[in-house]
CSV table of C-alpha atoms in Angstrom, one decimal:
chain,number,residue,atom,x,y,z
A,6,MET,CA,9.7,24.1,-16.3
A,7,SER,CA,8.0,26.4,-13.8
A,8,HIS,CA,5.8,25.8,-11.0
A,9,PRO,CA,3.0,28.6,-10.7
A,10,ALA,CA,2.1,29.6,-7.6
A,11,SER,CA,-1.7,30.6,-8.8
A,12,THR,CA,-4.0,29.6,-11.3
A,13,SER,CA,-4.3,31.4,-14.7
A,14,ALA,CA,-7.0,33.7,-15.7
A,15,ALA,CA,-8.5,31.0,-17.6
A,16,HIS,CA,-9.5,28.9,-14.5
A,17,ALA,CA,-10.3,32.1,-12.4
A,18,ALA,CA,-14.3,31.8,-13.7
A,19,GLU,CA,-14.5,28.1,-13.0
A,20,PRO,CA,-17.0,26.8,-10.2
A,21,GLU,CA,-15.4,26.0,-7.1
A,22,PRO,CA,-14.4,22.4,-6.4
A,23,SER,CA,-16.1,19.9,-4.3
A,24,THR,CA,-14.8,18.6,-1.2
A,25,SER,CA,-17.4,16.2,-0.3
A,26,SER,CA,-16.2,13.3,-2.5
A,27,LEU,CA,-13.5,12.2,0.1
A,28,HIS,CA,-16.1,11.8,2.5
A,29,ALA,CA,-19.2,10.1,1.1
A,30,THR,CA,-18.9,6.6,1.4
A,31,ALA,CA,-21.0,3.7,-0.4
A,32,VAL,CA,-23.4,1.0,1.4
A,33,LYS,CA,-21.0,-1.4,3.4
A,34,THR,CA,-21.7,-4.8,3.4
A,35,ASN,CA,-23.7,-6.5,6.1
A,36,ALA,CA,-22.1,-7.0,9.2
A,37,PRO,CA,-21.1,-10.6,10.8
A,38,ALA,CA,-24.2,-12.3,11.8
A,39,VAL,CA,-24.4,-12.8,15.5
A,40,ALA,CA,-25.8,-16.3,16.6
A,41,PRO,CA,-25.4,-18.6,20.1
A,42,LEU,CA,-22.2,-19.4,21.0
A,43,PRO,CA,-21.9,-23.4,21.3
A,44,LEU,CA,-21.7,-25.0,24.6
A,45,ARG,CA,-18.3,-26.0,24.1
A,46,PHE,CA,-16.8,-22.6,23.9
A,47,LYS,CA,-15.5,-21.9,27.4
A,48,ILE,CA,-14.5,-18.1,27.6
A,49,GLY,CA,-12.6,-16.8,30.0
A,50,THR,CA,-10.7,-20.3,30.7
A,51,ASN,CA,-6.7,-20.9,30.0
A,52,HIS,CA,-5.9,-24.3,30.2
A,53,LYS,CA,-1.9,-23.3,29.6
A,54,LYS,CA,0.8,-21.3,30.9
A,55,TYR,CA,1.6,-19.8,27.4
A,56,LEU,CA,-1.2,-19.6,24.5
A,57,ASP,CA,-0.4,-21.6,21.3
A,58,ALA,CA,-1.6,-20.7,17.5
A,59,HIS,CA,-4.8,-22.4,18.2
A,60,ASP,CA,-5.5,-20.6,21.3
A,61,GLY,CA,-7.5,-17.3,21.2
A,62,LYS,CA,-6.8,-14.3,23.1
A,63,VAL,CA,-9.5,-12.7,21.3
A,64,PHE,CA,-11.9,-14.6,19.3
A,65,CYS,CA,-15.1,-13.9,17.7
A,66,HIS,CA,-17.5,-16.1,16.1
A,67,ILE,CA,-19.2,-15.8,12.9
A,68,PRO,CA,-21.7,-19.2,11.8
A,69,HIS,CA,-19.9,-21.4,11.1
A,70,ARG,CA,-16.7,-20.1,11.5
A,71,VAL,CA,-14.2,-18.7,14.6
A,72,ILE,CA,-11.9,-16.4,14.3
A,73,THR,CA,-9.0,-16.4,16.7
A,74,SER,CA,-5.5,-14.6,17.4
A,75,PRO,CA,-3.1,-15.5,20.2
A,76,ASN,CA,-1.9,-12.6,19.8
A,77,ALA,CA,-3.6,-9.6,18.9
A,78,PRO,CA,-5.4,-7.5,21.2
A,79,SER,CA,-8.6,-7.3,18.8
A,80,ILE,CA,-10.0,-8.7,15.1
A,81,PRO,CA,-10.4,-6.5,12.2
A,82,ARG,CA,-13.8,-7.9,10.3
A,83,PRO,CA,-12.3,-9.8,7.5
A,84,PHE,CA,-13.2,-8.9,4.1
A,85,VAL,CA,-11.6,-11.8,2.7
A,86,TYR,CA,-14.5,-13.8,1.3
A,87,GLU,CA,-16.7,-11.1,-0.8
A,88,ASN,CA,-16.1,-10.7,-4.6
A,89,GLU,CA,-15.0,-7.3,-4.0
A,90,PRO,CA,-13.6,-5.1,-7.0
A,91,VAL,CA,-10.0,-4.0,-6.5
A,92,GLN,CA,-11.0,-0.5,-7.9
A,93,CYS,CA,-9.0,3.2,-6.7
A,94,ARG,CA,-11.7,5.3,-4.7
A,95,ALA,CA,-12.0,8.8,-4.3
A,96,ASP,CA,-8.8,8.7,-2.2
A,97,GLY,CA,-6.6,6.6,-4.6
A,98,ARG,CA,-6.8,3.3,-2.1
A,99,TYR,CA,-9.0,0.4,-2.9
A,100,GLY,CA,-11.1,0.5,0.0
A,101,TYR,CA,-11.4,-2.4,2.8
A,102,VAL,CA,-9.5,-4.8,0.3
A,103,ASP,CA,-6.5,-2.6,0.1
A,104,ILE,CA,-3.7,-4.6,1.1
A,105,TYR,CA,-1.9,-2.1,2.4
A,106,GLN,CA,-5.2,-0.6,4.6
A,107,TRP,CA,-6.3,-3.3,6.7
A,108,PRO,CA,-5.9,-6.9,6.9
A,109,GLN,CA,-6.0,-9.6,4.4
A,110,MET,CA,-5.3,-13.2,3.9
A,111,PHE,CA,-1.8,-14.1,4.3
A,112,CYS,CA,-0.3,-14.4,0.6
A,113,GLU,CA,3.0,-17.1,0.3
A,114,GLU,CA,4.1,-15.5,-2.6
A,115,TYR,CA,4.9,-11.9,-0.7
A,116,PRO,CA,5.2,-12.6,2.9
A,117,TRP,CA,6.5,-9.5,3.8
A,118,GLY,CA,3.0,-8.1,3.3
A,119,VAL,CA,2.0,-8.8,7.1
A,120,ALA,CA,4.4,-6.2,8.1
A,121,TYR,CA,2.8,-3.1,6.4
A,122,PRO,CA,2.7,-0.2,8.8
A,123,VAL,CA,-0.3,1.1,10.6
A,124,LYS,CA,-2.4,3.7,10.6
A,125,GLY,CA,-2.6,5.8,13.4
A,126,MET,CA,0.2,4.5,15.0
A,127,TYR,CA,2.8,7.5,14.1
A,128,TRP,CA,2.7,11.0,15.3
A,129,GLU,CA,1.6,13.9,13.5
A,130,THR,CA,4.9,15.2,13.3
A,131,ASP,CA,6.5,12.5,12.2
A,132,PRO,CA,7.2,12.4,8.5
A,133,LEU,CA,5.6,9.1,8.1
A,134,ALA,CA,2.0,10.0,9.0
A,135,ARG,CA,2.0,11.2,5.7
A,136,LEU,CA,1.6,7.6,4.4
A,137,TRP,CA,-2.3,8.2,5.1
A,138,TRP,CA,-2.6,11.6,3.9
A,139,THR,CA,-4.8,12.6,1.2
A,140,PRO,CA,-4.7,15.6,-1.2
A,141,THR,CA,-7.3,17.8,-1.6
A,142,TYR,CA,-8.0,20.2,-5.0
A,143,ALA,CA,-6.4,23.1,-2.9
A,144,ASP,CA,-3.2,21.5,-3.0
A,145,PHE,CA,-3.5,21.5,-6.8
A,146,VAL,CA,-1.3,24.4,-8.9
A,147,PRO,CA,-2.4,24.1,-12.4
A,148,LEU,CA,0.0,25.3,-15.1
A,149,ALA,CA,-0.9,28.8,-16.5
A,150,ASP,CA,-1.1,29.8,-20.2
A,151,THR,CA,-2.1,26.3,-21.3
A,152,THR,CA,-5.6,24.8,-22.9
A,153,LEU,CA,-4.8,21.5,-20.5
A,154,VAL,CA,-5.7,21.4,-16.8
A,155,ILE,CA,-2.5,19.9,-15.7
A,156,GLY,CA,-0.1,21.0,-13.1
A,157,PHE,CA,1.4,20.1,-10.0
A,158,LEU,CA,0.9,19.1,-6.1
A,159,SER,CA,2.1,22.1,-4.0
A,160,GLN,CA,5.7,22.6,-3.5
A,161,GLU,CA,5.0,22.8,0.3
A,162,LYS,CA,3.3,19.1,0.3
A,163,ARG,CA,5.9,17.3,-2.2
A,164,ASN,CA,8.3,18.9,0.3
A,165,GLU,CA,6.7,16.8,3.0
A,166,LEU,CA,6.2,13.9,0.9
A,167,ASN,CA,10.3,14.3,0.0
A,168,LYS,CA,11.1,13.9,3.8
A,169,VAL,CA,9.0,10.5,3.5
A,170,GLN,CA,11.4,9.5,0.9
A,171,ASP,CA,14.5,10.5,3.1
A,172,VAL,CA,13.3,8.3,5.9
A,173,VAL,CA,13.3,5.6,3.7
A,174,LYS,CA,16.7,6.1,2.5
A,175,ASN,CA,18.1,5.7,6.2
A,176,ARG,CA,16.0,3.4,6.5
A,177,TYR,CA,17.8,1.3,3.7
A,178,MET,CA,21.2,1.9,5.0
A,179,LEU,CA,20.5,0.2,8.2
A,180,TYR,CA,19.3,-2.6,5.8
A,181,LYS,CA,22.4,-2.8,3.8
A,182,LYS,CA,24.7,-2.5,7.1
A,183,SER,CA,22.6,-5.6,8.5
A,184,LYS,CA,24.6,-7.8,5.6
A,185,VAL,CA,20.5,-8.9,4.4
A,186,PRO,CA,21.4,-8.3,1.0
A,187,GLU,CA,24.3,-10.2,0.9
A,188,ARG,CA,22.9,-13.3,1.8
A,189,ASN,CA,19.6,-13.2,-0.1
A,190,PRO,CA,20.4,-13.4,-3.7
A,191,ARG,CA,17.2,-12.6,-4.4
A,192,ASP,CA,16.9,-9.4,-2.9
A,193,GLN,CA,14.9,-6.8,-3.8
A,194,GLY,CA,15.6,-3.9,-1.7
A,195,GLU,CA,17.5,-1.5,-4.0
A,196,ARG,CA,15.2,-2.4,-7.1
A,197,ILE,CA,11.8,-1.4,-4.8
A,198,MET,CA,13.8,1.9,-3.6
A,199,LEU,CA,14.7,2.8,-7.2
A,200,ILE,CA,10.6,2.4,-7.6
A,201,MET,CA,9.4,4.8,-4.5
A,202,ARG,CA,12.0,6.7,-6.2
A,203,ASN,CA,10.3,6.9,-9.6
A,204,ASN,CA,6.8,7.1,-8.1
A,205,TYR,CA,8.0,10.3,-6.5
A,206,ASN,CA,9.4,11.6,-9.7
A,207,HIS,CA,5.8,11.4,-10.9
A,208,LEU,CA,4.7,14.0,-8.6
A,209,ASP,CA,7.8,15.9,-8.4
A,210,ARG,CA,8.8,16.2,-12.4
A,211,PHE,CA,5.9,15.8,-14.7
A,212,PRO,CA,2.5,17.9,-15.2
A,213,LEU,CA,-0.4,15.7,-14.3
A,214,THR,CA,-4.1,15.9,-14.1
A,215,TRP,CA,-5.7,15.8,-11.0
A,216,ARG,CA,-7.0,12.6,-11.1
A,217,ASP,CA,-3.5,11.6,-12.0
A,218,ILE,CA,-2.0,13.4,-8.6
A,219,ILE,CA,-4.6,11.2,-6.6
A,220,THR,CA,-3.1,8.0,-8.3
A,221,ALA,CA,0.4,9.4,-7.9
A,222,VAL,CA,0.1,10.1,-4.3
A,223,ALA,CA,-1.5,6.4,-3.4
A,224,GLU,CA,1.1,4.9,-5.3
A,225,PHE,CA,4.1,6.4,-3.7
A,226,GLN,CA,2.5,6.2,-0.6
A,227,ARG,CA,2.1,2.3,-1.1
A,228,SER,CA,5.9,2.0,-2.4
A,229,VAL,CA,7.1,3.3,1.0
A,230,MET,CA,4.8,0.6,2.6
A,231,GLU,CA,6.4,-1.9,0.7
A,232,CYS,CA,9.9,-0.8,1.4
A,233,PHE,CA,9.3,-0.9,4.9
A,234,ALA,CA,7.5,-4.4,5.0
A,235,TYR,CA,10.7,-5.8,3.1
A,236,PHE,CA,13.2,-4.2,5.2
A,237,ASP,CA,11.4,-5.2,8.4
A,238,TYR,CA,10.1,-8.7,7.1
A,239,HIS,CA,14.3,-9.6,6.3
A,240,GLN,CA,15.7,-7.8,9.3
A,241,MET,CA,13.1,-8.8,12.1
A,242,ILE,CA,10.5,-11.5,11.1
A,243,LEU,CA,12.2,-13.9,9.4
A,244,PRO,CA,15.2,-14.6,11.9
A,245,SER,CA,12.7,-15.3,14.2
A,246,ILE,CA,10.8,-17.5,12.0
A,247,GLN,CA,14.1,-19.5,11.0
A,248,THR,CA,15.6,-19.5,14.9
A,249,PRO,CA,12.6,-19.2,16.9
A,250,ALA,CA,12.6,-17.9,20.9
A,251,PHE,CA,10.3,-19.2,23.5
A,252,PRO,CA,8.4,-17.8,24.8
A,253,TYR,CA,7.6,-16.3,21.3
A,254,PRO,CA,7.9,-12.3,21.4
A,255,GLU,CA,4.6,-9.9,22.0
A,256,TYR,CA,2.9,-8.9,18.8
A,257,ASN,CA,4.4,-6.0,17.2
A,258,PRO,CA,1.5,-3.3,16.9
A,259,TYR,CA,3.2,-1.3,13.9
A,260,TRP,CA,2.8,-4.4,11.7
A,261,LEU,CA,-0.4,-4.8,9.7
A,262,GLY,CA,-1.1,-8.8,10.1
A,263,ALA,CA,-2.8,-11.0,8.0
A,264,PHE,CA,-5.8,-13.5,8.1
A,265,THR,CA,-4.6,-17.4,7.6
A,266,CYS,CA,-6.6,-20.6,7.3
A,267,ASP,CA,-3.8,-22.7,7.7
A,268,PRO,CA,-2.5,-23.6,11.2
A,269,GLY,CA,1.4,-23.6,10.3
A,270,VAL,CA,1.4,-20.2,9.2
A,271,ALA,CA,-0.4,-18.9,11.9
A,272,GLU,CA,2.0,-20.9,14.3
A,273,THR,CA,4.7,-18.9,12.5
A,274,LEU,CA,3.8,-15.7,11.9
A,275,PHE,CA,2.8,-16.0,16.2
A,276,ARG,CA,6.4,-17.1,16.7
A,277,ALA,CA,7.7,-13.9,15.2
A,278,GLY,CA,5.1,-11.2,17.0
A,279,VAL,CA,3.1,-10.7,13.8
A,280,PRO,CA,-0.3,-9.9,14.4
A,281,VAL,CA,-2.3,-12.7,12.9
A,282,TRP,CA,-5.8,-14.3,13.0
A,283,LEU,CA,-6.9,-17.6,12.4
A,284,ILE,CA,-10.0,-18.7,10.5
A,285,ARG,CA,-11.5,-22.4,11.0
A,286,HIS,CA,-14.9,-24.0,11.3
A,287,GLU,CA,-16.1,-23.8,14.7
A,288,ASP,CA,-16.3,-27.3,15.1
A,289,THR,CA,-12.4,-27.4,15.2
A,290,VAL,CA,-12.7,-25.4,19.0
A,291,THR,CA,-12.8,-28.0,21.7
A,292,ALA,CA,-13.0,-27.9,25.2
A,293,ASN,CA,-9.1,-27.9,25.6
A,294,THR,CA,-8.8,-24.5,23.5
A,295,SER,CA,-8.3,-21.5,25.4
A,296,LEU,CA,-10.2,-18.5,24.9
A,297,LEU,CA,-9.9,-15.6,27.0
A,298,ALA,CA,-12.0,-13.1,25.7
A,299,LYS,CA,-15.1,-12.5,23.1
A,300,VAL,CA,-14.5,-9.5,20.8
A,301,VAL,CA,-16.8,-8.1,18.3
A,302,PRO,CA,-14.8,-7.2,15.1
A,303,ARG,CA,-13.8,-3.8,14.6
A,304,GLU,CA,-14.7,-2.0,11.6
A,305,PRO,CA,-12.3,-0.1,9.0
A,306,GLU,CA,-12.3,4.0,8.3
A,307,VAL,CA,-11.9,3.7,4.5
A,308,VAL,CA,-13.4,6.0,1.5
A,309,LEU,CA,-15.8,3.9,-0.6
A,310,ALA,CA,-16.8,6.6,-2.7
A,311,MET,CA,-16.0,6.7,-6.6
A,312,PHE,CA,-13.7,9.5,-7.5
A,313,THR,CA,-15.6,12.9,-8.8
A,314,ASP,CA,-14.5,15.6,-11.0
A,315,PRO,CA,-13.9,18.7,-8.1
A,316,VAL,CA,-14.5,21.1,-11.0
A,317,LYS,CA,-17.5,19.6,-13.4
A,318,HIS,CA,-18.9,17.2,-10.5
A,319,PHE,CA,-19.3,14.3,-12.3
A,320,ALA,CA,-18.4,11.0,-11.9
A,321,ARG,CA,-15.2,9.4,-13.1
A,322,PRO,CA,-14.3,5.8,-11.6
A,323,PHE,CA,-11.0,4.3,-11.7
A,324,PRO,CA,-11.1,1.2,-14.0
A,325,VAL,CA,-11.7,-2.0,-12.1
A,326,ARG,CA,-8.3,-4.3,-11.8
A,327,TYR,CA,-9.6,-7.5,-10.0
A,328,VAL,CA,-12.7,-9.1,-8.5
A,329,GLY,CA,-12.8,-11.8,-6.3
A,330,PRO,CA,-11.7,-12.7,-3.0
A,331,SER,CA,-8.5,-12.0,-1.1
A,332,ASN,CA,-5.5,-13.8,-2.7
A,333,TYR,CA,-2.6,-14.1,-4.9
A,334,GLU,CA,-4.3,-12.3,-7.4
A,335,CYS,CA,-5.7,-9.7,-5.6
A,336,SER,CA,-2.3,-8.9,-3.5
A,337,LEU,CA,-0.8,-8.8,-7.2
A,338,ALA,CA,-3.7,-6.1,-8.6
A,339,CYS,CA,-2.7,-3.9,-5.5
A,340,ARG,CA,0.6,-4.1,-6.3
A,341,ARG,CA,0.5,-2.9,-9.8
A,342,PHE,CA,0.9,1.0,-10.7
A,343,LEU,CA,0.8,3.0,-13.6
A,344,ARG,CA,3.8,4.5,-15.6
A,345,GLN,CA,4.0,8.0,-17.1
A,346,ASP,CA,3.0,6.9,-20.3
A,347,GLN,CA,-0.1,5.1,-18.8
A,348,MET,CA,-1.2,8.6,-16.8
A,349,GLU,CA,-4.2,10.5,-18.2
A,350,THR,CA,-1.6,14.0,-19.1
A,351,TRP,CA,-0.1,11.6,-21.8
A,352,GLN,CA,-3.2,10.1,-23.2
A,353,VAL,CA,-5.2,13.4,-23.9
A,354,THR,CA,-1.6,15.0,-25.5
A,355,PRO,CA,-1.5,12.7,-28.8
A,356,THR,CA,1.4,13.8,-31.0
A,357,ASN,CA,1.4,13.3,-34.6
A,358,ALA,CA,3.8,11.7,-36.8
A,359,ALA,CA,5.8,14.5,-37.3
A,360,GLY,CA,6.7,15.1,-33.4
A,361,THR,CA,4.5,18.0,-33.0
A,362,SER,CA,2.7,17.9,-29.7
A,363,THR,CA,-1.3,19.1,-30.0
A,364,ALA,CA,-0.8,19.9,-26.6
A,365,GLY,CA,0.9,23.6,-27.8
A,366,PRO,CA,4.1,24.8,-26.9
A,367,SER,CA,3.6,24.6,-23.0
A,368,MET,CA,3.6,20.6,-23.3
A,369,ALA,CA,7.5,20.0,-22.6
A,370,GLY,CA,8.3,16.3,-24.2
A,371,PRO,CA,9.5,14.3,-27.3
A,372,SER,CA,7.8,16.8,-29.8
A,373,SER,CA,10.3,19.7,-28.9
A,374,ALA,CA,13.2,18.6,-30.0
A,375,GLY,CA,11.9,18.5,-33.4
A,376,THR,CA,12.3,22.2,-34.1
A,377,GLN,CA,15.8,22.9,-32.3
A,378,SER,CA,19.0,23.2,-34.1
A,379,ALA,CA,21.7,20.6,-33.6
A,380,PRO,CA,23.7,22.5,-31.1
A,381,ASN,CA,20.8,23.0,-29.0
A,382,ARG,CA,20.1,19.1,-29.0
A,383,GLN,CA,23.5,18.6,-28.0
A,384,ALA,CA,23.3,21.2,-24.4
A,385,LYS,CA,19.8,19.8,-24.1
A,386,ARG,CA,21.5,16.0,-24.2
A,387,LYS,CA,24.1,17.4,-22.1
A,388,GLN,CA,22.1,19.0,-19.7
A,389,ARG,CA,20.0,16.0,-19.3
A,390,ALA,CA,23.1,14.0,-18.8
A,391,ASN,CA,24.0,15.8,-15.8
A,392,GLN,CA,20.9,16.2,-14.2
A,393,LYS,CA,19.4,13.2,-11.8
A,394,ALA,CA,17.2,11.4,-14.0
A,395,PRO,CA,14.1,9.3,-13.0
A,396,TYR,CA,14.7,5.6,-12.7
A,397,PRO,CA,12.1,3.6,-15.1
A,398,PRO,CA,11.1,0.5,-13.4
A,399,SER,CA,11.7,-2.8,-15.1
A,400,SER,CA,8.2,-3.4,-15.1
A,401,ASN,CA,4.9,-2.3,-13.6
A,402,LEU,CA,4.7,-4.8,-10.9
A,403,LEU,CA,5.8,-3.2,-7.3
A,404,THR,CA,7.9,-6.1,-6.2
A,405,GLU,CA,8.1,-9.8,-7.7
A,406,PRO,CA,6.8,-12.6,-6.1
A,407,GLN,CA,9.4,-15.1,-4.4
A,408,LEU,CA,7.1,-18.5,-4.3
A,409,ARG,CA,10.1,-20.8,-4.2
A,410,ASP,CA,12.3,-18.4,-2.6
A,411,SER,CA,14.3,-19.6,0.8
A,412,VAL,CA,12.5,-16.8,2.6
A,413,THR,CA,9.0,-18.8,2.6
A,414,GLU,CA,10.5,-22.0,3.7
A,415,GLY,CA,9.7,-21.0,6.9
A,416,PHE,CA,6.0,-21.4,6.3
A,417,LYS,CA,6.2,-24.8,4.9
A,418,GLY,CA,7.4,-27.0,7.6
């Protein structure tokens, strides 16, 4: 199937697409209230040579709660109690409840979620900077001679995303050389690598609608982040949890971190150098608690507007996947992705019982085999057998939870 460099004449008379949808934002929730600090809060007083997980290198007061961090230099605003829907926005991400974009509550079933890469920590020339790139309608190349507005991401952009895939492959080779998969019988490293490749194949091999391309790019980026987080957790974080060395390492600014209400989880992440923020009642702060600096929670820079058709200018929101607080169900909803047959392209091109597609001859698919002769079908089978086929995932869940796996034992001590 060819990937044309220009649109067909049928699309030449269409109105200019709008680019304002990615910059529009919905109304944000109210900022945390400000109230006078209790008198027992002694700011700038350090009673110990080393801070522990209950102390605050920084802290903020949100009546009647206090958020402290023993290692991070700032505190992200927590969006962990709002019943915010998990729903793709105009950029294919989930706004400020996206587990890949903003710190959420620690999830024991997915402990490696604390190690997702952080936006802004990579140079523009680094391929990993593309993990936060959002395509524009100018990157969409529709197929010519078809009644369907489907096409591909431009070859230039696909090549850039392929460089990201190459970086992940090199990282996986280091992961295998470390012998970590051999020590973990439930290792999922290879599985999420194949899912990442499958997500890239959505973009590289299948003509999609513009709405599907937005989703496919975001899903590929999420699967890459899942790979890096999984590898870093098992190679760097888990050894520090199982065999801690005092003094604990400085926090790693390349990891996203997590909120928690459990002091034991805060201590465990602290000893591994993971950014952690402990949420607790203000009465648990005593005169012996070291509080070095009070800060204002920083706000996220995320897109909240819903998807809008760039040509016809009407809203087409993505479906809601979950509504509720930050917990296991929220984390699970963010990790689900679409199969090829669940994408819009396949839903608008039905086939009849005889196997003849209603999309016309330009849509390659199972229906085209019904009109081929036997020798042609055999040649096609041989050609498909010799080419690199996409890897279909075993489910539409990015990674399986490991609630009773040995990797979570460090959080239960």
